[in-house]
Amino acid sequence: MNPYNTWEQAFAPEKFSTPDPFCYPIYSWVWNDDLTKENIYEQLDFFAENQMKNLYILPISKKFRNNMPSLLQPDYLQDSYLDTFRDAILYGKEKGLRFWLYDEDAWPSASCGGQVVRKYP
């Protein structure tokens, strides 16, 4: 039985007034600036305080579009970027947030921010 299919079970007012985090909207969290631990933690605190329980990180790398500058630092997929990403997830989980995986730097999917085409033209 799927616990999220309401037609399979009686209406439960307590679940309606305090739904499972799975039922909350999912917010896009755009990363396109200098990523500092303090700034990230401040934003995650804001999300938690405002019941923004589900997030996905949408990085906009410096190479995404030539006519749309991005200040993302550390840049997409660098070791320090991945460390920052991990820190954000761990801190957010402590605050009761859930993270969904967005599969790419902006788009299109599977290009690794253009790295695949540059390496394998």
mmCIF file of N, CA and C in Angstrom:
data_model
loop_
_atom_site.group_PDB
_atom_site.id
_atom_site.type_symbol
_atom_site.label_atom_id
_atom_site.label_comp_id
_atom_site.label_asym_id
_atom_site.label_seq_id
_atom_site.Cartn_x
_atom_site.Cartn_y
_atom_site.Cartn_z
ATOM 1 N N MET A 1 0.845 -1.190 0.000
ATOM 2 C CA MET A 1 0.000 0.000 0.000
ATOM 3 C C MET A 1 0.884 1.244 0.000
ATOM 4 N N ASN A 2 0.580 2.172 -0.851
ATOM 5 C CA ASN A 2 1.321 3.428 -0.931
ATOM 6 C C ASN A 2 0.757 4.403 0.102
ATOM 7 N N PRO A 3 1.550 4.839 1.087
ATOM 8 C CA PRO A 3 1.030 5.727 2.133
ATOM 9 C C PRO A 3 0.659 7.113 1.623
ATOM 10 N N TYR A 4 1.055 7.473 0.399
ATOM 11 C CA TYR A 4 0.765 8.804 -0.131
ATOM 12 C C TYR A 4 -0.484 8.822 -1.008
ATOM 13 N N ASN A 5 -1.071 7.664 -1.290
ATOM 14 C CA ASN A 5 -2.317 7.604 -2.053
ATOM 15 C C ASN A 5 -3.476 7.777 -1.086
ATOM 16 N N THR A 6 -4.033 8.978 -1.030
ATOM 17 C CA THR A 6 -5.076 9.269 -0.044
ATOM 18 C C THR A 6 -6.359 8.506 -0.311
ATOM 19 N N TRP A 7 -6.600 8.080 -1.554
ATOM 20 C CA TRP A 7 -7.827 7.341 -1.833
ATOM 21 C C TRP A 7 -7.790 5.933 -1.253
ATOM 22 N N GLU A 8 -6.618 5.461 -0.823
ATOM 23 C CA GLU A 8 -6.513 4.122 -0.247
ATOM 24 C C GLU A 8 -6.709 4.119 1.268
ATOM 25 N N GLN A 9 -6.873 5.284 1.853
ATOM 26 C CA GLN A 9 -6.997 5.334 3.298
ATOM 27 C C GLN A 9 -7.954 6.451 3.691
ATOM 28 N N ALA A 10 -8.419 6.401 4.912
ATOM 29 C CA ALA A 10 -9.326 7.428 5.406
ATOM 30 C C ALA A 10 -8.575 8.747 5.580
ATOM 31 N N PHE A 11 -9.302 9.835 5.486
ATOM 32 C CA PHE A 11 -8.700 11.153 5.676
ATOM 33 C C PHE A 11 -8.172 11.275 7.099
ATOM 34 N N ALA A 12 -6.938 11.729 7.236
ATOM 35 C CA ALA A 12 -6.314 11.900 8.552
ATOM 36 C C ALA A 12 -5.973 13.377 8.736
ATOM 37 N N PRO A 13 -6.749 14.106 9.540
ATOM 38 C CA PRO A 13 -6.508 15.543 9.711
ATOM 39 C C PRO A 13 -5.083 15.875 10.150
ATOM 40 N N GLU A 14 -4.483 15.033 10.999
ATOM 41 C CA GLU A 14 -3.121 15.319 11.471
ATOM 42 C C GLU A 14 -2.107 15.245 10.327
ATOM 43 N N LYS A 15 -2.343 14.360 9.361
ATOM 44 C CA LYS A 15 -1.441 14.286 8.210
ATOM 45 C C LYS A 15 -1.660 15.457 7.265
ATOM 46 N N PHE A 16 -2.864 15.997 7.258
ATOM 47 C CA PHE A 16 -3.157 17.152 6.413
ATOM 48 C C PHE A 16 -2.532 18.414 7.000
ATOM 49 N N SER A 17 -2.630 18.584 8.317
ATOM 50 C CA SER A 17 -2.093 19.793 8.954
ATOM 51 C C SER A 17 -0.578 19.739 9.114
ATOM 52 N N THR A 18 -0.015 18.548 9.218
ATOM 53 C CA THR A 18 1.433 18.378 9.320
ATOM 54 C C THR A 18 1.841 17.256 8.369
ATOM 55 N N PRO A 19 1.908 17.571 7.076
ATOM 56 C CA PRO A 19 2.208 16.509 6.106
ATOM 57 C C PRO A 19 3.650 16.032 6.185
ATOM 58 N N ASP A 20 3.858 14.851 5.675
ATOM 59 C CA ASP A 20 5.206 14.319 5.533
ATOM 60 C C ASP A 20 5.996 15.253 4.613
ATOM 61 N N PRO A 21 7.287 15.475 4.889
ATOM 62 C CA PRO A 21 8.089 16.349 4.015
ATOM 63 C C PRO A 21 8.049 15.951 2.541
ATOM 64 N N PHE A 22 7.794 14.686 2.258
ATOM 65 C CA PHE A 22 7.690 14.227 0.872
ATOM 66 C C PHE A 22 6.602 14.988 0.106
ATOM 67 N N CYS A 23 5.592 15.464 0.823
ATOM 68 C CA CYS A 23 4.447 16.127 0.194
ATOM 69 C C CYS A 23 4.645 17.628 0.003
ATOM 70 N N TYR A 24 5.742 18.177 0.466
ATOM 71 C CA TYR A 24 5.996 19.614 0.327
ATOM 72 C C TYR A 24 6.512 19.931 -1.075
ATOM 73 N N PRO A 25 6.383 21.193 -1.501
ATOM 74 C CA PRO A 25 6.955 21.582 -2.802
ATOM 75 C C PRO A 25 8.471 21.394 -2.814
ATOM 76 N N ILE A 26 9.017 21.293 -4.007
ATOM 77 C CA ILE A 26 10.467 21.193 -4.185
ATOM 78 C C ILE A 26 10.943 22.519 -4.760
ATOM 79 N N TYR A 27 11.911 23.136 -4.107
ATOM 80 C CA TYR A 27 12.406 24.447 -4.516
ATOM 81 C C TYR A 27 13.741 24.321 -5.241
ATOM 82 N N SER A 28 13.911 25.141 -6.264
ATOM 83 C CA SER A 28 15.201 25.242 -6.957
ATOM 84 C C SER A 28 16.089 26.184 -6.160
ATOM 85 N N TRP A 29 17.274 25.739 -5.842
ATOM 86 C CA TRP A 29 18.242 26.576 -5.139
ATOM 87 C C TRP A 29 19.386 26.808 -6.115
ATOM 88 N N VAL A 30 19.401 27.979 -6.737
ATOM 89 C CA VAL A 30 20.389 28.284 -7.772
ATOM 90 C C VAL A 30 21.701 28.696 -7.119
ATOM 91 N N TRP A 31 22.763 28.031 -7.530
ATOM 92 C CA TRP A 31 24.115 28.390 -7.097
ATOM 93 C C TRP A 31 24.799 29.069 -8.273
ATOM 94 N N ASN A 32 25.008 30.387 -8.158
ATOM 95 C CA ASN A 32 25.664 31.133 -9.227
ATOM 96 C C ASN A 32 26.526 32.264 -8.671
ATOM 97 N N ASP A 33 27.024 32.078 -7.465
ATOM 98 C CA ASP A 33 27.819 33.114 -6.820
ATOM 99 C C ASP A 33 28.914 32.446 -5.989
ATOM 100 N N ASP A 34 29.656 33.255 -5.275
ATOM 101 C CA ASP A 34 30.718 32.756 -4.409
ATOM 102 C C ASP A 34 30.085 31.955 -3.270
ATOM 103 N N LEU A 35 30.440 30.695 -3.163
ATOM 104 C CA LEU A 35 29.847 29.809 -2.168
ATOM 105 C C LEU A 35 30.706 29.800 -0.908
ATOM 106 N N THR A 36 30.231 30.476 0.117
ATOM 107 C CA THR A 36 30.919 30.432 1.403
ATOM 108 C C THR A 36 30.071 29.601 2.363
ATOM 109 N N LYS A 37 30.725 28.965 3.300
ATOM 110 C CA LYS A 37 30.012 28.143 4.273
ATOM 111 C C LYS A 37 28.989 28.986 5.033
ATOM 112 N N GLU A 38 29.380 30.200 5.416
ATOM 113 C CA GLU A 38 28.476 31.068 6.167
ATOM 114 C C GLU A 38 27.228 31.401 5.354
ATOM 115 N N ASN A 39 27.421 31.744 4.084
ATOM 116 C CA ASN A 39 26.295 32.100 3.227
ATOM 117 C C ASN A 39 25.381 30.897 3.005
ATOM 118 N N ILE A 40 25.970 29.753 2.746
ATOM 119 C CA ILE A 40 25.173 28.539 2.522
ATOM 120 C C ILE A 40 24.387 28.181 3.780
ATOM 121 N N TYR A 41 25.030 28.207 4.935
ATOM 122 C CA TYR A 41 24.342 27.860 6.179
ATOM 123 C C TYR A 41 23.220 28.856 6.471
ATOM 124 N N GLU A 42 23.458 30.128 6.195
ATOM 125 C CA GLU A 42 22.429 31.148 6.406
ATOM 126 C C GLU A 42 21.204 30.867 5.524
ATOM 127 N N GLN A 43 21.444 30.520 4.272
ATOM 128 C CA GLN A 43 20.328 30.216 3.375
ATOM 129 C C GLN A 43 19.607 28.938 3.797
ATOM 130 N N LEU A 44 20.357 27.925 4.209
ATOM 131 C CA LEU A 44 19.727 26.686 4.665
ATOM 132 C C LEU A 44 18.905 26.923 5.929
ATOM 133 N N ASP A 45 19.408 27.765 6.831
ATOM 134 C CA ASP A 45 18.632 28.125 8.021
ATOM 135 C C ASP A 45 17.317 28.790 7.617
ATOM 136 N N PHE A 46 17.393 29.695 6.634
ATOM 137 C CA PHE A 46 16.194 30.373 6.137
ATOM 138 C C PHE A 46 15.202 29.362 5.560
ATOM 139 N N PHE A 47 15.697 28.446 4.745
ATOM 140 C CA PHE A 47 14.816 27.431 4.161
ATOM 141 C C PHE A 47 14.122 26.629 5.263
ATOM 142 N N ALA A 48 14.888 26.192 6.257
ATOM 143 C CA ALA A 48 14.319 25.383 7.340
ATOM 144 C C ALA A 48 13.298 26.183 8.150
ATOM 145 N N GLU A 49 13.622 27.428 8.478
ATOM 146 C CA GLU A 49 12.715 28.275 9.263
ATOM 147 C C GLU A 49 11.409 28.543 8.526
ATOM 148 N N ASN A 50 11.444 28.514 7.213
ATOM 149 C CA ASN A 50 10.266 28.824 6.406
ATOM 150 C C ASN A 50 9.617 27.583 5.792
ATOM 151 N N GLN A 51 9.925 26.421 6.367
ATOM 152 C CA GLN A 51 9.297 25.159 5.971
ATOM 153 C C GLN A 51 9.514 24.810 4.501
ATOM 154 N N MET A 52 10.642 25.242 3.954
ATOM 155 C CA MET A 52 11.011 24.888 2.580
ATOM 156 C C MET A 52 11.804 23.590 2.671
ATOM 157 N N LYS A 53 11.111 22.490 2.828
ATOM 158 C CA LYS A 53 11.712 21.222 3.236
ATOM 159 C C LYS A 53 12.414 20.445 2.131
ATOM 160 N N ASN A 54 12.089 20.712 0.872
ATOM 161 C CA ASN A 54 12.663 19.976 -0.254
ATOM 162 C C ASN A 54 13.367 20.937 -1.202
ATOM 163 N N LEU A 55 14.615 20.629 -1.503
ATOM 164 C CA LEU A 55 15.419 21.494 -2.367
ATOM 165 C C LEU A 55 16.173 20.660 -3.383
ATOM 166 N N TYR A 56 16.486 21.289 -4.504
ATOM 167 C CA TYR A 56 17.517 20.738 -5.375
ATOM 168 C C TYR A 56 18.433 21.880 -5.762
ATOM 169 N N ILE A 57 19.712 21.583 -5.806
ATOM 170 C CA ILE A 57 20.726 22.582 -6.130
ATOM 171 C C ILE A 57 20.895 22.621 -7.640
ATOM 172 N N LEU A 58 20.765 23.823 -8.195
ATOM 173 C CA LEU A 58 20.933 24.040 -9.631
ATOM 174 C C LEU A 58 22.168 24.916 -9.832
ATOM 175 N N PRO A 59 23.318 24.304 -10.102
ATOM 176 C CA PRO A 59 24.528 25.102 -10.296
ATOM 177 C C PRO A 59 24.540 25.738 -11.680
ATOM 178 N N ILE A 60 24.995 26.977 -11.741
ATOM 179 C CA ILE A 60 25.188 27.672 -13.016
ATOM 180 C C ILE A 60 26.683 27.972 -13.103
ATOM 181 N N SER A 61 27.396 27.176 -13.874
ATOM 182 C CA SER A 61 28.855 27.311 -13.928
ATOM 183 C C SER A 61 29.266 28.522 -14.755
ATOM 184 N N LYS A 62 30.516 28.866 -14.638
ATOM 185 C CA LYS A 62 31.061 30.005 -15.380
ATOM 186 C C LYS A 62 31.022 29.768 -16.881
ATOM 187 N N LYS A 63 31.028 28.523 -17.292
ATOM 188 C CA LYS A 63 31.066 28.201 -18.720
ATOM 189 C C LYS A 63 29.687 27.936 -19.310
ATOM 190 N N PHE A 64 28.644 28.094 -18.521
ATOM 191 C CA PHE A 64 27.313 27.736 -19.009
ATOM 192 C C PHE A 64 26.896 28.577 -20.211
ATOM 193 N N ARG A 65 26.930 29.885 -20.070
ATOM 194 C CA ARG A 65 26.571 30.780 -21.175
ATOM 195 C C ARG A 65 27.531 31.957 -21.192
ATOM 196 N N ASN A 66 28.048 32.263 -22.356
ATOM 197 C CA ASN A 66 28.987 33.381 -22.469
ATOM 198 C C ASN A 66 28.330 34.719 -22.178
ATOM 199 N N ASN A 67 27.065 34.876 -22.521
ATOM 200 C CA ASN A 67 26.378 36.154 -22.328
ATOM 201 C C ASN A 67 25.647 36.245 -20.993
ATOM 202 N N MET A 68 25.829 35.264 -20.127
ATOM 203 C CA MET A 68 25.198 35.283 -18.813
ATOM 204 C C MET A 68 26.264 34.971 -17.766
ATOM 205 N N PRO A 69 26.921 36.013 -17.275
ATOM 206 C CA PRO A 69 28.012 35.756 -16.337
ATOM 207 C C PRO A 69 27.540 35.054 -15.061
ATOM 208 N N SER A 70 28.358 34.156 -14.591
ATOM 209 C CA SER A 70 28.123 33.471 -13.326
ATOM 210 C C SER A 70 29.383 33.625 -12.487
ATOM 211 N N LEU A 71 29.192 33.871 -11.227
ATOM 212 C CA LEU A 71 30.322 34.030 -10.312
ATOM 213 C C LEU A 71 30.556 32.771 -9.487
ATOM 214 N N LEU A 72 29.989 31.661 -9.925
ATOM 215 C CA LEU A 72 30.079 30.425 -9.140
ATOM 216 C C LEU A 72 31.528 30.122 -8.781
ATOM 217 N N GLN A 73 31.768 30.065 -7.493
ATOM 218 C CA GLN A 73 33.102 29.785 -6.978
ATOM 219 C C GLN A 73 32.939 28.994 -5.688
ATOM 220 N N PRO A 74 33.483 27.810 -5.595
ATOM 221 C CA PRO A 74 34.308 27.102 -6.561
ATOM 222 C C PRO A 74 33.471 26.673 -7.765
ATOM 223 N N ASP A 75 34.130 26.543 -8.901
ATOM 224 C CA ASP A 75 33.405 26.238 -10.123
ATOM 225 C C ASP A 75 32.929 24.784 -10.125
ATOM 226 N N TYR A 76 31.964 24.538 -10.957
ATOM 227 C CA TYR A 76 31.253 23.265 -11.044
ATOM 228 C C TYR A 76 32.191 22.067 -11.204
ATOM 229 N N LEU A 77 31.994 21.074 -10.356
ATOM 230 C CA LEU A 77 32.675 19.778 -10.329
ATOM 231 C C LEU A 77 34.131 19.817 -9.891
ATOM 232 N N GLN A 78 34.648 20.965 -9.479
ATOM 233 C CA GLN A 78 35.974 20.975 -8.862
ATOM 234 C C GLN A 78 35.858 20.250 -7.522
ATOM 235 N N ASP A 79 36.971 19.753 -7.027
ATOM 236 C CA ASP A 79 36.943 19.053 -5.733
ATOM 237 C C ASP A 79 36.350 19.937 -4.641
ATOM 238 N N SER A 80 36.722 21.208 -4.633
ATOM 239 C CA SER A 80 36.206 22.112 -3.602
ATOM 240 C C SER A 80 34.702 22.355 -3.778
ATOM 241 N N TYR A 81 34.209 22.317 -5.012
ATOM 242 C CA TYR A 81 32.764 22.420 -5.254
ATOM 243 C C TYR A 81 32.059 21.205 -4.639
ATOM 244 N N LEU A 82 32.591 20.022 -4.885
ATOM 245 C CA LEU A 82 31.980 18.804 -4.352
ATOM 246 C C LEU A 82 32.023 18.789 -2.824
ATOM 247 N N ASP A 83 33.101 19.309 -2.231
ATOM 248 C CA ASP A 83 33.176 19.428 -0.770
ATOM 249 C C ASP A 83 32.093 20.374 -0.256
ATOM 250 N N THR A 84 31.922 21.492 -0.944
ATOM 251 C CA THR A 84 30.902 22.473 -0.567
ATOM 252 C C THR A 84 29.510 21.869 -0.692
ATOM 253 N N PHE A 85 29.285 21.139 -1.764
ATOM 254 C CA PHE A 85 28.005 20.470 -1.999
ATOM 255 C C PHE A 85 27.704 19.502 -0.853
ATOM 256 N N ARG A 86 28.694 18.687 -0.503
ATOM 257 C CA ARG A 86 28.523 17.718 0.587
ATOM 258 C C ARG A 86 28.229 18.433 1.908
ATOM 259 N N ASP A 87 28.968 19.503 2.212
ATOM 260 C CA ASP A 87 28.732 20.257 3.445
ATOM 261 C C ASP A 87 27.304 20.801 3.498
ATOM 262 N N ALA A 88 26.832 21.315 2.368
ATOM 263 C CA ALA A 88 25.475 21.860 2.317
ATOM 264 C C ALA A 88 24.441 20.772 2.597
ATOM 265 N N ILE A 89 24.623 19.615 1.994
ATOM 266 C CA ILE A 89 23.678 18.512 2.186
ATOM 267 C C ILE A 89 23.673 18.058 3.650
ATOM 268 N N LEU A 90 24.854 17.871 4.223
ATOM 269 C CA LEU A 90 24.936 17.397 5.608
ATOM 270 C C LEU A 90 24.326 18.403 6.578
ATOM 271 N N TYR A 91 24.623 19.692 6.389
ATOM 272 C CA TYR A 91 24.053 20.718 7.268
ATOM 273 C C TYR A 91 22.536 20.786 7.083
ATOM 274 N N GLY A 92 22.090 20.746 5.845
ATOM 275 C CA GLY A 92 20.656 20.795 5.582
ATOM 276 C C GLY A 92 19.912 19.620 6.195
ATOM 277 N N LYS A 93 20.498 18.434 6.123
ATOM 278 C CA LYS A 93 19.865 17.257 6.721
ATOM 279 C C LYS A 93 19.724 17.427 8.232
ATOM 280 N N GLU A 94 20.717 18.069 8.865
ATOM 281 C CA GLU A 94 20.618 18.350 10.305
ATOM 282 C C GLU A 94 19.420 19.245 10.603
ATOM 283 N N LYS A 95 19.056 20.080 9.651
ATOM 284 C CA LYS A 95 17.939 21.017 9.805
ATOM 285 C C LYS A 95 16.607 20.411 9.365
ATOM 286 N N GLY A 96 16.632 19.141 8.957
ATOM 287 C CA GLY A 96 15.405 18.477 8.542
ATOM 288 C C GLY A 96 15.035 18.692 7.085
ATOM 289 N N LEU A 97 15.980 19.157 6.287
ATOM 290 C CA LEU A 97 15.718 19.386 4.867
ATOM 291 C C LEU A 97 16.010 18.125 4.067
ATOM 292 N N ARG A 98 15.343 18.011 2.939
ATOM 293 C CA ARG A 98 15.576 16.904 2.006
ATOM 294 C C ARG A 98 16.100 17.484 0.708
ATOM 295 N N PHE A 99 16.983 16.753 0.087
ATOM 296 C CA PHE A 99 17.585 17.214 -1.157
ATOM 297 C C PHE A 99 17.275 16.239 -2.275
ATOM 298 N N TRP A 100 16.936 16.794 -3.409
ATOM 299 C CA TRP A 100 16.702 16.031 -4.625
ATOM 300 C C TRP A 100 17.886 16.302 -5.532
ATOM 301 N N LEU A 101 18.255 15.327 -6.301
ATOM 302 C CA LEU A 101 19.414 15.472 -7.171
ATOM 303 C C LEU A 101 18.998 16.044 -8.516
ATOM 304 N N TYR A 102 19.632 17.153 -8.884
ATOM 305 C CA TYR A 102 19.500 17.691 -10.236
ATOM 306 C C TYR A 102 20.743 17.221 -10.959
ATOM 307 N N ASP A 103 20.585 16.624 -12.098
ATOM 308 C CA ASP A 103 21.672 15.851 -12.695
ATOM 309 C C ASP A 103 22.712 16.656 -13.443
ATOM 310 N N GLU A 104 22.640 17.963 -13.462
ATOM 311 C CA GLU A 104 23.575 18.660 -14.329
ATOM 312 C C GLU A 104 23.770 20.113 -13.940
ATOM 313 N N ASP A 105 24.851 20.666 -14.451
ATOM 314 C CA ASP A 105 25.106 22.100 -14.413
ATOM 315 C C ASP A 105 24.196 22.718 -15.459
ATOM 316 N N ALA A 106 23.161 23.370 -14.987
ATOM 317 C CA ALA A 106 22.168 23.970 -15.878
ATOM 318 C C ALA A 106 21.634 22.900 -16.825
ATOM 319 N N TRP A 107 21.985 22.885 -18.086
ATOM 320 C CA TRP A 107 21.514 21.892 -19.048
ATOM 321 C C TRP A 107 22.348 22.010 -20.301
ATOM 322 N N PRO A 108 22.371 21.121 -21.220
ATOM 323 C CA PRO A 108 21.616 19.874 -21.289
ATOM 324 C C PRO A 108 22.207 18.815 -20.367
ATOM 325 N N SER A 109 21.436 17.797 -20.128
ATOM 326 C CA SER A 109 21.864 16.726 -19.239
ATOM 327 C C SER A 109 23.060 15.970 -19.803
ATOM 328 N N ALA A 110 23.842 15.430 -18.888
ATOM 329 C CA ALA A 110 24.970 14.538 -19.183
ATOM 330 C C ALA A 110 26.142 15.206 -19.883
ATOM 331 N N SER A 111 26.209 16.519 -19.861
ATOM 332 C CA SER A 111 27.342 17.187 -20.514
ATOM 333 C C SER A 111 28.419 17.608 -19.515
ATOM 334 N N CYS A 112 28.130 17.497 -18.222
ATOM 335 C CA CYS A 112 29.075 17.901 -17.163
ATOM 336 C C CYS A 112 29.547 19.335 -17.384
ATOM 337 N N GLY A 113 28.603 20.214 -17.667
ATOM 338 C CA GLY A 113 28.955 21.611 -17.871
ATOM 339 C C GLY A 113 29.823 21.821 -19.099
ATOM 340 N N GLY A 114 29.639 21.011 -20.111
ATOM 341 C CA GLY A 114 30.419 21.123 -21.344
ATOM 342 C C GLY A 114 31.725 20.361 -21.327
ATOM 343 N N GLN A 115 32.077 19.755 -20.204
ATOM 344 C CA GLN A 115 33.357 19.061 -20.085
ATOM 345 C C GLN A 115 33.434 17.830 -20.990
ATOM 346 N N VAL A 116 32.321 17.149 -21.185
ATOM 347 C CA VAL A 116 32.330 15.947 -22.026
ATOM 348 C C VAL A 116 32.678 16.310 -23.466
ATOM 349 N N VAL A 117 32.045 17.347 -24.007
ATOM 350 C CA VAL A 117 32.288 17.751 -25.395
ATOM 351 C C VAL A 117 33.704 18.291 -25.571
ATOM 352 N N ARG A 118 34.187 19.045 -24.582
ATOM 353 C CA ARG A 118 35.562 19.562 -24.682
ATOM 354 C C ARG A 118 36.584 18.428 -24.668
ATOM 355 N N LYS A 119 36.337 17.406 -23.861
ATOM 356 C CA LYS A 119 37.290 16.304 -23.764
ATOM 357 C C LYS A 119 37.151 15.323 -24.925
ATOM 358 N N TYR A 120 35.929 15.144 -25.412
ATOM 359 C CA TYR A 120 35.659 14.186 -26.500
ATOM 360 C C TYR A 120 34.899 14.894 -27.631
ATOM 361 N N PRO A 121 35.594 15.730 -28.423
ATOM 362 C CA PRO A 121 34.898 16.525 -29.449
ATOM 363 C C PRO A 121 34.282 15.720 -30.530
#
